[in-house]
PDB file of C-alpha atoms in Angstrom:
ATOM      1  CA  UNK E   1     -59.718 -13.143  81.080  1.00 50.00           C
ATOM      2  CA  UNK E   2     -61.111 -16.681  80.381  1.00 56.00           C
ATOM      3  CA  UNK E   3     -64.027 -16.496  82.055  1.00 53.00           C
ATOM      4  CA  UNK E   4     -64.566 -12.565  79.972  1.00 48.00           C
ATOM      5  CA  UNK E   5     -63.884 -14.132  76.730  1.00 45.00           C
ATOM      6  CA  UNK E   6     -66.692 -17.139  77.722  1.00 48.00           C
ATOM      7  CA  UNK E   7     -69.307 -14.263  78.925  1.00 43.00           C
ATOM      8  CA  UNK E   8     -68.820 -12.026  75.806  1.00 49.00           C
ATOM      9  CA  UNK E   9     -69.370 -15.255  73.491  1.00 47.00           C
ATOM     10  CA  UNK E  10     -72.583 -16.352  75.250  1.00 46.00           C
ATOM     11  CA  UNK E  11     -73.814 -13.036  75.381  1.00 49.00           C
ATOM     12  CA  UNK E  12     -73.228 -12.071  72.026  1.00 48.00           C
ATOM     13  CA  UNK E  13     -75.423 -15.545  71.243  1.00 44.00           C
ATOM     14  CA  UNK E  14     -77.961 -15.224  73.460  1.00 46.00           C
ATOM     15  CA  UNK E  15     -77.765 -11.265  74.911  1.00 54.00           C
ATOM     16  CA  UNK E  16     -80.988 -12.168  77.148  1.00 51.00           C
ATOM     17  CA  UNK E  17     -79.593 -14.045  79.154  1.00 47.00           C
ATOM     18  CA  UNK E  18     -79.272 -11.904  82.532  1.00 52.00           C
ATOM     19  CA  UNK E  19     -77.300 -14.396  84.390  1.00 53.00           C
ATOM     20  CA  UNK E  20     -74.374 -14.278  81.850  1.00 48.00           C
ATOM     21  CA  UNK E  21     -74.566 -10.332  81.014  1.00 58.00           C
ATOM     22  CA  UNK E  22     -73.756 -10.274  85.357  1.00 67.00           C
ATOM     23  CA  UNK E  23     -70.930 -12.831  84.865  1.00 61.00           C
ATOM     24  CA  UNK E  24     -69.786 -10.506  81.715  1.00 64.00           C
ATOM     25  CA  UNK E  25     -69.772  -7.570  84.131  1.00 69.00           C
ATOM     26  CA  UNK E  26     -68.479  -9.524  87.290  1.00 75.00           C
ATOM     27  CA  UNK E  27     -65.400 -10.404  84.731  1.00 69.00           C
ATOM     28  CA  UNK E  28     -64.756  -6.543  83.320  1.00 74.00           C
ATOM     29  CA  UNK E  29     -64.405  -5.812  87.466  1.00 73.00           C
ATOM     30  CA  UNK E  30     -62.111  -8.640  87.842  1.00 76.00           C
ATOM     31  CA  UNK E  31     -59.848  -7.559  84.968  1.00 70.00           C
ATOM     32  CA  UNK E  32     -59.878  -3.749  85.583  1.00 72.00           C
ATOM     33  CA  UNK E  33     -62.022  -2.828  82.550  1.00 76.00           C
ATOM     34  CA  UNK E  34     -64.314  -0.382  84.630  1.00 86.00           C
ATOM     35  CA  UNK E  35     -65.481   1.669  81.809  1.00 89.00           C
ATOM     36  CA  UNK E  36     -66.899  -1.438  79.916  1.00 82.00           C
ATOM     37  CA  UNK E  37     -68.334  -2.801  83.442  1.00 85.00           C
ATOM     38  CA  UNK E  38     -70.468   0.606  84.434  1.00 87.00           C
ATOM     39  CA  UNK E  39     -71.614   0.392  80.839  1.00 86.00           C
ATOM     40  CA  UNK E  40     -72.827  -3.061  81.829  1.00 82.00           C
ATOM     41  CA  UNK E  41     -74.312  -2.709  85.470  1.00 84.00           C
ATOM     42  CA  UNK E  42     -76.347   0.451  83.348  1.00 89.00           C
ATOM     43  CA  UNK E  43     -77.583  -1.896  80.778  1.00 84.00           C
ATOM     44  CA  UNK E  44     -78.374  -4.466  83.543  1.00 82.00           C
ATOM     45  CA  UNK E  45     -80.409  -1.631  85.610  1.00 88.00           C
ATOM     46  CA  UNK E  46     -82.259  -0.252  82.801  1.00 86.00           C
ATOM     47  CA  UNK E  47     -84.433  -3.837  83.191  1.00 84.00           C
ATOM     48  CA  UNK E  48     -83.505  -4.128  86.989  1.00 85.00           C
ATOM     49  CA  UNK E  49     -83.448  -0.374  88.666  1.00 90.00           C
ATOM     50  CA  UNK E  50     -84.357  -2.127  92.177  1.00 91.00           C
ATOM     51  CA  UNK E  51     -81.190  -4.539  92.019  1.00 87.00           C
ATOM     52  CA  UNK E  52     -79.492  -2.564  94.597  1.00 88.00           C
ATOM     53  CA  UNK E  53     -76.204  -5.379  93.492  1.00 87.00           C
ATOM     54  CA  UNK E  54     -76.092  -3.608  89.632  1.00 88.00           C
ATOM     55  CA  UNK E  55     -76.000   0.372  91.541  1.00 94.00           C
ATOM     56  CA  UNK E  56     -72.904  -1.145  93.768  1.00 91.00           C
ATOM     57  CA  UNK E  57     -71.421  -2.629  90.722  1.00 89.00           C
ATOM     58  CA  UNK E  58     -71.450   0.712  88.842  1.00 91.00           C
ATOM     59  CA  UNK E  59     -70.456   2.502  91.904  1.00 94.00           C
ATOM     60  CA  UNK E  60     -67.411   0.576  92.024  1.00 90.00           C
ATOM     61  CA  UNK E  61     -66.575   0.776  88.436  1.00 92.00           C
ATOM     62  CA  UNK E  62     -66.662   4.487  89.003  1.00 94.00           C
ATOM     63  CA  UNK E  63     -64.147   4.109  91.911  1.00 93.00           C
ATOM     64  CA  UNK E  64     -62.000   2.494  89.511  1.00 91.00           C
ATOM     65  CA  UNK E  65     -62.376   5.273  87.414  1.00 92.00           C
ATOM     66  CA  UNK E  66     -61.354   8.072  89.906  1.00 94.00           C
ATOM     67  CA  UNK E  67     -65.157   9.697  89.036  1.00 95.00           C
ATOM     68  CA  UNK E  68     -66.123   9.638  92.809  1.00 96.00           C
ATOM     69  CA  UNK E  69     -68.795  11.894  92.630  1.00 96.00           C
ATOM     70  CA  UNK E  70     -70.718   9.128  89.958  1.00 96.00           C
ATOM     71  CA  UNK E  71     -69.434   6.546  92.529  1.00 96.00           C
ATOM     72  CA  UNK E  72     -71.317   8.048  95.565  1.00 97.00           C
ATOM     73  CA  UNK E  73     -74.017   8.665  93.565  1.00 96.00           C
ATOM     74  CA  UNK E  74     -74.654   5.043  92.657  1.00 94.00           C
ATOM     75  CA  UNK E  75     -73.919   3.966  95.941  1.00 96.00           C
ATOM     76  CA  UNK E  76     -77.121   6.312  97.253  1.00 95.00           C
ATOM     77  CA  UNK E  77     -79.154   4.870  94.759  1.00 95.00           C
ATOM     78  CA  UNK E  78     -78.135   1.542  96.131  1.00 95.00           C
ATOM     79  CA  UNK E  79     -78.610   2.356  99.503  1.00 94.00           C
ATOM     80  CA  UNK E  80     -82.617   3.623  99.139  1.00 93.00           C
ATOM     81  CA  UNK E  81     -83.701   0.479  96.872  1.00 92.00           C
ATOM     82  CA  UNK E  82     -82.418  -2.386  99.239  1.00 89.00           C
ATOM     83  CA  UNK E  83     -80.329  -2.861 102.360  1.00 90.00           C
ATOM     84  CA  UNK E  84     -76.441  -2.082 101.489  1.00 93.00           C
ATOM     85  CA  UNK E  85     -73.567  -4.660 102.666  1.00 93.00           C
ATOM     86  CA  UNK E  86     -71.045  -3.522 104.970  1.00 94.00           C
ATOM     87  CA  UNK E  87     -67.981  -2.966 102.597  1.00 94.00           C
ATOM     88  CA  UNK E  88     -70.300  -0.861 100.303  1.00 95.00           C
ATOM     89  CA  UNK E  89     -70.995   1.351 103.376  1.00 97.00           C
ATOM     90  CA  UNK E  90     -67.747   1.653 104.855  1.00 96.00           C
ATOM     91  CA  UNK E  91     -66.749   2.561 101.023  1.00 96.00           C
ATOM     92  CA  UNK E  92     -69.878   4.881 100.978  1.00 97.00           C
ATOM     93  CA  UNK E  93     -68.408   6.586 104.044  1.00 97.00           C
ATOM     94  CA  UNK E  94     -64.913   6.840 103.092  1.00 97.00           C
ATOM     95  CA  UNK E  95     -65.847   8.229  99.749  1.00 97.00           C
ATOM     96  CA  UNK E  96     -67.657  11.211 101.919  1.00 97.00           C
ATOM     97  CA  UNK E  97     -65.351  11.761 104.260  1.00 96.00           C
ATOM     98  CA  UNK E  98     -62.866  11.974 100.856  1.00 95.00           C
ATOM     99  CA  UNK E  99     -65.170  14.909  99.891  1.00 94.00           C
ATOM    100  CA  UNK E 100     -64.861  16.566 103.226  1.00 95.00           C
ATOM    101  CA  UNK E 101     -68.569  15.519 104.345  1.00 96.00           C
ATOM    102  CA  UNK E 102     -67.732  14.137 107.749  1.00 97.00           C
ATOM    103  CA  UNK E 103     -71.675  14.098 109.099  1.00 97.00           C
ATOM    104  CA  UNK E 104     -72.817  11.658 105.875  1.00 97.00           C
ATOM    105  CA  UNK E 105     -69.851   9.848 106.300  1.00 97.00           C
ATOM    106  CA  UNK E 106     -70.833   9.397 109.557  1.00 97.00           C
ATOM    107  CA  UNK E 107     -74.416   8.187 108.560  1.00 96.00           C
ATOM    108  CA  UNK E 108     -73.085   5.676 106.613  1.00 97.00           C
ATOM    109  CA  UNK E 109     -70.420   4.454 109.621  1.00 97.00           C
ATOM    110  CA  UNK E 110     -73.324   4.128 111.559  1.00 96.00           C
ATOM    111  CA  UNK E 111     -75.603   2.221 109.253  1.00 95.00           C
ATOM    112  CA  UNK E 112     -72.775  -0.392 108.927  1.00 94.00           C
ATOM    113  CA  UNK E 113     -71.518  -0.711 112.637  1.00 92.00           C
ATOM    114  CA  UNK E 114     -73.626  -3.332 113.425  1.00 90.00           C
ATOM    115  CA  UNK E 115     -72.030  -5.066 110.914  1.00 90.00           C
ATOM    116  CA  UNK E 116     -68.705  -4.133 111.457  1.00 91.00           C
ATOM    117  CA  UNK E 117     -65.447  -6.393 112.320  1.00 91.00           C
ATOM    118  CA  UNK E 118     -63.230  -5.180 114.953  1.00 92.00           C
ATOM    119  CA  UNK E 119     -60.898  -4.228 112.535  1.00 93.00           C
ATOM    120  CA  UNK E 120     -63.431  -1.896 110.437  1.00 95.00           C
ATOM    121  CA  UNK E 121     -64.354  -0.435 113.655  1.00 94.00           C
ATOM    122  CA  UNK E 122     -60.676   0.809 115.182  1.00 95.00           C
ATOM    123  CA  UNK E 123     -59.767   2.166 111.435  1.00 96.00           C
ATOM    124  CA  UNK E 124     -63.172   4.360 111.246  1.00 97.00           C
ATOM    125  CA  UNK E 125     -62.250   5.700 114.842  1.00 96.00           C
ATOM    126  CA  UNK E 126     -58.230   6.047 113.898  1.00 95.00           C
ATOM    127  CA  UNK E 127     -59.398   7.933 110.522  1.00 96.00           C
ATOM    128  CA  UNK E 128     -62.038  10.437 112.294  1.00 97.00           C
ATOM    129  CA  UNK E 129     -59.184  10.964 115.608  1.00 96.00           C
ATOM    130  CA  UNK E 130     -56.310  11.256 112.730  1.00 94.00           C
ATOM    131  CA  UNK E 131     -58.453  13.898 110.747  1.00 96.00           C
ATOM    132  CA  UNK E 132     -59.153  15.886 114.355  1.00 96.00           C
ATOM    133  CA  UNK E 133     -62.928  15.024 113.535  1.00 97.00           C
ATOM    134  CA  UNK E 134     -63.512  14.405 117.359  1.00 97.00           C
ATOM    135  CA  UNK E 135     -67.367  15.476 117.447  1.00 97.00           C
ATOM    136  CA  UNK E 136     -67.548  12.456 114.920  1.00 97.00           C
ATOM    137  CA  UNK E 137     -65.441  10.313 116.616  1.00 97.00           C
ATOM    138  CA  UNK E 138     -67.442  10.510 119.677  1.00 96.00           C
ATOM    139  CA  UNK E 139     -70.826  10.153 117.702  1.00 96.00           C
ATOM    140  CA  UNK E 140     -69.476   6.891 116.090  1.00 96.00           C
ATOM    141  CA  UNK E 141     -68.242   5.625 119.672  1.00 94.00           C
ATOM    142  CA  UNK E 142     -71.466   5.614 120.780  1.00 92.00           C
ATOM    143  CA  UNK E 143     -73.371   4.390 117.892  1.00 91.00           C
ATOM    144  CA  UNK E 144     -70.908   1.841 117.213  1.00 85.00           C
ATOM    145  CA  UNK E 145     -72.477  -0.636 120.044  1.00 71.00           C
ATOM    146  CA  UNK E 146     -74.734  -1.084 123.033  1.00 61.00           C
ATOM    147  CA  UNK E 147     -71.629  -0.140 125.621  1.00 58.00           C
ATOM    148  CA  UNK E 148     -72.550  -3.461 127.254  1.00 53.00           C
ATOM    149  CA  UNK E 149     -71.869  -5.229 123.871  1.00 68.00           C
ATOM    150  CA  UNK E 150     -68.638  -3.567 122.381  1.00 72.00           C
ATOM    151  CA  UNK E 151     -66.318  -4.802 123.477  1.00 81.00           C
ATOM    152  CA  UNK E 152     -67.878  -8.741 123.202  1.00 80.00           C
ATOM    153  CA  UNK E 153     -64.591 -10.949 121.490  1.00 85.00           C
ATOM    154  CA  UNK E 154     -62.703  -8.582 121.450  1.00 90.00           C
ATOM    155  CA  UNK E 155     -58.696  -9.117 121.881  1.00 91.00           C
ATOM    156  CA  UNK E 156     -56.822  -7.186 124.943  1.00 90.00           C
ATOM    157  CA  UNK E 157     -55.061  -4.803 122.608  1.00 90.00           C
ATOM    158  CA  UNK E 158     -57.974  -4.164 120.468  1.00 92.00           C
ATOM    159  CA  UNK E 159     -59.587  -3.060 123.353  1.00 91.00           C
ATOM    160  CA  UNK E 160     -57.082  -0.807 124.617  1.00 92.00           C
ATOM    161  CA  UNK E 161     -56.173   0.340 121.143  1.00 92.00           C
ATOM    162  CA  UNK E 162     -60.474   1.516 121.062  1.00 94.00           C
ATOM    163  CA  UNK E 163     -59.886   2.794 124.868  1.00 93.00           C
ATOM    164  CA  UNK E 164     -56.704   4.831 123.524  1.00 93.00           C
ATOM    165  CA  UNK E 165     -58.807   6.446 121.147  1.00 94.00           C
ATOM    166  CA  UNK E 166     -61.523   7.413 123.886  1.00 95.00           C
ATOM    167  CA  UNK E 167     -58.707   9.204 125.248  1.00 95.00           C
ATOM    168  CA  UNK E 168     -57.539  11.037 121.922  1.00 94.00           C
ATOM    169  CA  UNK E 169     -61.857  11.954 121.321  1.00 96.00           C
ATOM    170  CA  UNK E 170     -61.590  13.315 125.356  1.00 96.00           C
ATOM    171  CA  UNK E 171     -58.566  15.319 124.311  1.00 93.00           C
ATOM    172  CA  UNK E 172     -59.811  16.573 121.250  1.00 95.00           C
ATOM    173  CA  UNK E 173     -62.883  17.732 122.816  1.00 96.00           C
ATOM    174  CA  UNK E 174     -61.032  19.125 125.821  1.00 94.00           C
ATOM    175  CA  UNK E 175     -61.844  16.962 128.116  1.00 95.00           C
ATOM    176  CA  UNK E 176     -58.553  16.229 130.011  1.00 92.00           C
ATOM    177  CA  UNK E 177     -59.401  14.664 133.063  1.00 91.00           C
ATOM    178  CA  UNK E 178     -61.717  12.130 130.911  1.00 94.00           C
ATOM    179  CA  UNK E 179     -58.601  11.954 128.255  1.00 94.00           C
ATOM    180  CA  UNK E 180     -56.041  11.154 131.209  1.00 93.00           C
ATOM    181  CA  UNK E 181     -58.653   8.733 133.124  1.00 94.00           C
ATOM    182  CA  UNK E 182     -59.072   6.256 129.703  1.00 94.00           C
ATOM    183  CA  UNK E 183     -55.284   6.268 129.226  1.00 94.00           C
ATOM    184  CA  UNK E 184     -54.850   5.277 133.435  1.00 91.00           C
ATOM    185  CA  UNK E 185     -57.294   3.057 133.097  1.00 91.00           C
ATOM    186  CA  UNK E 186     -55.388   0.868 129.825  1.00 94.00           C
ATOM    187  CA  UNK E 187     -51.868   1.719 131.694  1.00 94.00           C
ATOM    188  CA  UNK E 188     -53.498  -0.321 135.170  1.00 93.00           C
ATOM    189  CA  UNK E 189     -53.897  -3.316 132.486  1.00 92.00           C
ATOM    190  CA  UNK E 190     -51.087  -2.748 130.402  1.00 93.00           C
ATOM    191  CA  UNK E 191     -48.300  -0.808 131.941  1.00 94.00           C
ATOM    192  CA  UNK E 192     -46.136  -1.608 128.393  1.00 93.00           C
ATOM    193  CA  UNK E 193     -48.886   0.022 126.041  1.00 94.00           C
ATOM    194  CA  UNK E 194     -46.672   2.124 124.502  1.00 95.00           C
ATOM    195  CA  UNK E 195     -49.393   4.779 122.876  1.00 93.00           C
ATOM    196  CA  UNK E 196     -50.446   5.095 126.029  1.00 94.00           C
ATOM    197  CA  UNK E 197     -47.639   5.851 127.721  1.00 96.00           C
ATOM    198  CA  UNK E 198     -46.584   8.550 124.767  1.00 95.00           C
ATOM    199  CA  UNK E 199     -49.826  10.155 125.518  1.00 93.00           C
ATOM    200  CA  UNK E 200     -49.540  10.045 128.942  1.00 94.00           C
ATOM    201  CA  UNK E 201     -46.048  11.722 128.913  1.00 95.00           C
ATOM    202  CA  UNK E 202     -47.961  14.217 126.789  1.00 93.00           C
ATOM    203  CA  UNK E 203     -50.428  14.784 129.232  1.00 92.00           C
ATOM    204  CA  UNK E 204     -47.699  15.759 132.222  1.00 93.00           C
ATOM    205  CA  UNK E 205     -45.578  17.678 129.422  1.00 94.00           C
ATOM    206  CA  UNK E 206     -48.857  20.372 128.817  1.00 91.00           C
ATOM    207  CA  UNK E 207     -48.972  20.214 132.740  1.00 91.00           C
ATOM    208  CA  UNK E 208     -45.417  21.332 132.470  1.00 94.00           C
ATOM    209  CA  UNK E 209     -44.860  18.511 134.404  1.00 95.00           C
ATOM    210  CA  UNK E 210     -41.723  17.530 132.775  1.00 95.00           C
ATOM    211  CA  UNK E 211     -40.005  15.162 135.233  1.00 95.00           C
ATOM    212  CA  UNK E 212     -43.327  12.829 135.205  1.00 95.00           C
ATOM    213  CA  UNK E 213     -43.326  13.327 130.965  1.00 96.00           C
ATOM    214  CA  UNK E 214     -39.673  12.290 130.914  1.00 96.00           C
ATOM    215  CA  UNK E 215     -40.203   9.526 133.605  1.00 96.00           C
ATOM    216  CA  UNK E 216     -42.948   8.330 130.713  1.00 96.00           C
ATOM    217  CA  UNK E 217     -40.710   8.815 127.584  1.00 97.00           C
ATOM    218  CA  UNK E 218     -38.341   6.960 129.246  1.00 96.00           C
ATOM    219  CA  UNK E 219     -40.809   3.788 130.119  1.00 96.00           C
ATOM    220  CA  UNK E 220     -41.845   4.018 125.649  1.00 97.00           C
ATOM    221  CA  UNK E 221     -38.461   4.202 124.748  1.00 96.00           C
ATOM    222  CA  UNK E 222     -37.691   0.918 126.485  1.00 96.00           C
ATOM    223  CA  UNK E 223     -40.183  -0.885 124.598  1.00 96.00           C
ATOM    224  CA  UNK E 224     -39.469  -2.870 121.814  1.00 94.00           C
ATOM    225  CA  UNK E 225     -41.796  -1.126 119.765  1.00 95.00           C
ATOM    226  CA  UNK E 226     -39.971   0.431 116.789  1.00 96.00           C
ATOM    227  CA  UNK E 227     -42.262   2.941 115.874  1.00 96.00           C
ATOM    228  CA  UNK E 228     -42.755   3.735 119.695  1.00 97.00           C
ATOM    229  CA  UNK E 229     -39.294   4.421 120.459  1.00 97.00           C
ATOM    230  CA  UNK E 230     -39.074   6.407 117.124  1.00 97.00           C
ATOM    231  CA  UNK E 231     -41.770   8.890 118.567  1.00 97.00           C
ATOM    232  CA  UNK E 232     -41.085   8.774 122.007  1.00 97.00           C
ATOM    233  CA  UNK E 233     -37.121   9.519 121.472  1.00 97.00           C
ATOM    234  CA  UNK E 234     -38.512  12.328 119.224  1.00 97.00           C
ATOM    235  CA  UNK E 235     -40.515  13.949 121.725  1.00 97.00           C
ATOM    236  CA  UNK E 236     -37.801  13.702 124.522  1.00 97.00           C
ATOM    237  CA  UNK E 237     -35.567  15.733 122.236  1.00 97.00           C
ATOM    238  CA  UNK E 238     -38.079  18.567 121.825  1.00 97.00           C
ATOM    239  CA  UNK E 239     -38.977  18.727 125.494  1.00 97.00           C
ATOM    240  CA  UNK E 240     -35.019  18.814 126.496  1.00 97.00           C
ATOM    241  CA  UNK E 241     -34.937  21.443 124.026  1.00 96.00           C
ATOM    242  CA  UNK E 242     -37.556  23.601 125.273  1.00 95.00           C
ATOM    243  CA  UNK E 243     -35.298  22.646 128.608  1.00 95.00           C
ATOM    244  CA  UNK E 244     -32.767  24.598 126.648  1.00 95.00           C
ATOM    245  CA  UNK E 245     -30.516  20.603 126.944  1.00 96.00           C
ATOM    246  CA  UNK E 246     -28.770  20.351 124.111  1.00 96.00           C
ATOM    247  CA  UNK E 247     -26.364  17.515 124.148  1.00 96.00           C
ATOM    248  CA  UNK E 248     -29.496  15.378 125.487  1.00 97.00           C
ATOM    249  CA  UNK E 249     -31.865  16.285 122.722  1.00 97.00           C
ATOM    250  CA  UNK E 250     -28.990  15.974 120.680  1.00 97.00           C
ATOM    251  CA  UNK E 251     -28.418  12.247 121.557  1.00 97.00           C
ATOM    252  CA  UNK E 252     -32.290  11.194 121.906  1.00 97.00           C
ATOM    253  CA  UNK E 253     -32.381  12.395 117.992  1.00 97.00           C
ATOM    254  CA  UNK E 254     -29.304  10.177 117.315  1.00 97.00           C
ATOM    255  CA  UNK E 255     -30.896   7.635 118.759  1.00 97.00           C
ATOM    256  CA  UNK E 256     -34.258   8.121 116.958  1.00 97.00           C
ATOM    257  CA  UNK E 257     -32.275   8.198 113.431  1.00 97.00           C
ATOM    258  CA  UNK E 258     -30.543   4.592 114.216  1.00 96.00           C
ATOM    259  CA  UNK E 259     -34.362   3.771 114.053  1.00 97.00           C
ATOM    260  CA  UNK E 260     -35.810   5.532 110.873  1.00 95.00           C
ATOM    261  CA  UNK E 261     -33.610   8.201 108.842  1.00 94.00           C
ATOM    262  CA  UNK E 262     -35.796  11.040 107.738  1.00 95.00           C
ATOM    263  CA  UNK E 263     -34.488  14.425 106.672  1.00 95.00           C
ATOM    264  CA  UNK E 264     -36.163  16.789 108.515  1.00 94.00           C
ATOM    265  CA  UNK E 265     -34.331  14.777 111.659  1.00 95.00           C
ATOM    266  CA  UNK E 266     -31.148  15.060 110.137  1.00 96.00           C
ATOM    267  CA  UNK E 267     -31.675  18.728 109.559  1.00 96.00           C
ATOM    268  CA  UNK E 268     -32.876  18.900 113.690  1.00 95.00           C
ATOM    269  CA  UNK E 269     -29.941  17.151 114.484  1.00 96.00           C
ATOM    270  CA  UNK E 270     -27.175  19.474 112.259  1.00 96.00           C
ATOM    271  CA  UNK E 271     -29.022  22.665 114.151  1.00 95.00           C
ATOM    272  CA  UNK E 272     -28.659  21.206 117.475  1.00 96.00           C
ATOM    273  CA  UNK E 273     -24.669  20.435 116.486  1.00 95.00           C
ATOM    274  CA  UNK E 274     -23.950  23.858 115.143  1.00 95.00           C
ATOM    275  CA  UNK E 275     -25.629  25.757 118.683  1.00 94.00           C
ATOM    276  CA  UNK E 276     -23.487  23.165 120.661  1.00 94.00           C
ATOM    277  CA  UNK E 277     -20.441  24.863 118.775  1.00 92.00           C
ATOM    278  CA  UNK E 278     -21.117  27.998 119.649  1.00 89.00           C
ATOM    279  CA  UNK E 279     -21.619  27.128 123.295  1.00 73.00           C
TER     280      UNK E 279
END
């Protein structure tokens, strides 16, 4: 607020001065004022429309105010007058994907992989796998690096957490074998990943395999994984269920509610009580 109060002085003195009128505008962001701030970045483009900084400013001020169709807009204009940094890309991307335009959100994934943390890379894959856009997720796996490249300083578990995914894409594409291969192949590394293990278990279940699924549900719920044992306890109820077993889905939803309470598993559990009764 300082630092607005200085810019809004000097400008009002000497409103010429471009350097100040982008420390003005840098300060609205800072504070939250976003409608003063695109009001700004416009004056600041009407004498600089090639400052591709001024079209991200605006673009974020519009983010701020929830108009994300302005927002992508700017952040186009930005994009074909000068080479975008990564964060306005990945925001570029999310804002399409927000609008239900996977394939430019896509484009603008792409554009930025190369310069793309680890980090930014697994959360692009987790969105487009968690929104069952696998034709997407497998573009952006293979534009995301030269294979040989990829996986360059990259931790063990953000590797496997990236191979996981492979898996999910194979799945979602119906690929099975591929799906079951990727999740092997972490499992021969890591025989405690525990999302590979759930999806392995998932795997033998839709084989109606269920002794190998339970012998895998058994392995996740021994993890220390919270969240792992939550989901894997879960899913053993519903396949002893569909087992028409009772009393053992019964207790593996007992056990998963010591974890996390949640309603709809308290509701699972009083329906599983109430046909034990009646047994």
């Amino acid at each position: 607020m300082q630092a607005l109060d200085s810019y809004r002085m000097a400008t009002i003195l000497n409103p010429a001065n471009r350097d100040w009128v982008i420390g003005k505008a840098q300060s609205l962001m800072e504070v939250g004022d976003y409608r003063e701030a695109q009001e700004v970045a416009f004056q600041l483009l009407q004498e600089n429309p090639d400052d591709n900084r001024f079209w991200v400013t605006r673009a974020n001020a519009f983010v701020g105010l929830e108009d994300f169709d302005k927002a992508i807009a700017n952040l186009e204009m930005a994009r074909k007058v000068g080479d975008l940094a990564s964060s306005a890309l990945l925001l570029l991307g999310d804002l399409h994907l927000n609008n239900r335009i996977p394939k430019l959100a896509l484009d603008a994934y792409l554009e930025a992989a190369p310069k793309l943390t680890t980090g930014q890379k697994l959360r692009i894959l987790s969105t487009l796998v968690g929104q069952s856009l696998f034709e997407e997720a497998e573009a952006f796996i293979k534009g995301a690096a030269p294979a040989a490249e990829l996986f360059a300083g990259w931790s063990t578990a953000d590797r496997q957490s990236w191979t996981v995914f492979q898996s999910q894409v194979a799945l979602g594409l119906g690929d099975e074998k591929a799906s079951i291969a990727f999740l092997e192949e972490v499992l021969r590394e890591s025989p405690f990943n525990g999302r590979a293990l759930l999806q392995v278990a998932s795997y033998y279940r839709r084989q109606s395999d269920n002794e190998r699924a339970l012998y895998y549900y058994d392995r996740a719920v021994g993890l220390n994984d919270n969240d792992i044992r939550f989901e894997g306890l879960v899913q053993m109820a519903t396949l002893h269920v569909s087992q028409q077993q009772y009393k053992k889905a019964l207790d593996r939803i007992r056990e998963a509610l010591s974890i996390r309470s949640e309603d709809r598993l308290k509701d699972y559990a009083d329906t599983l009580e109430r046909i034990l009764d009646r047994a």
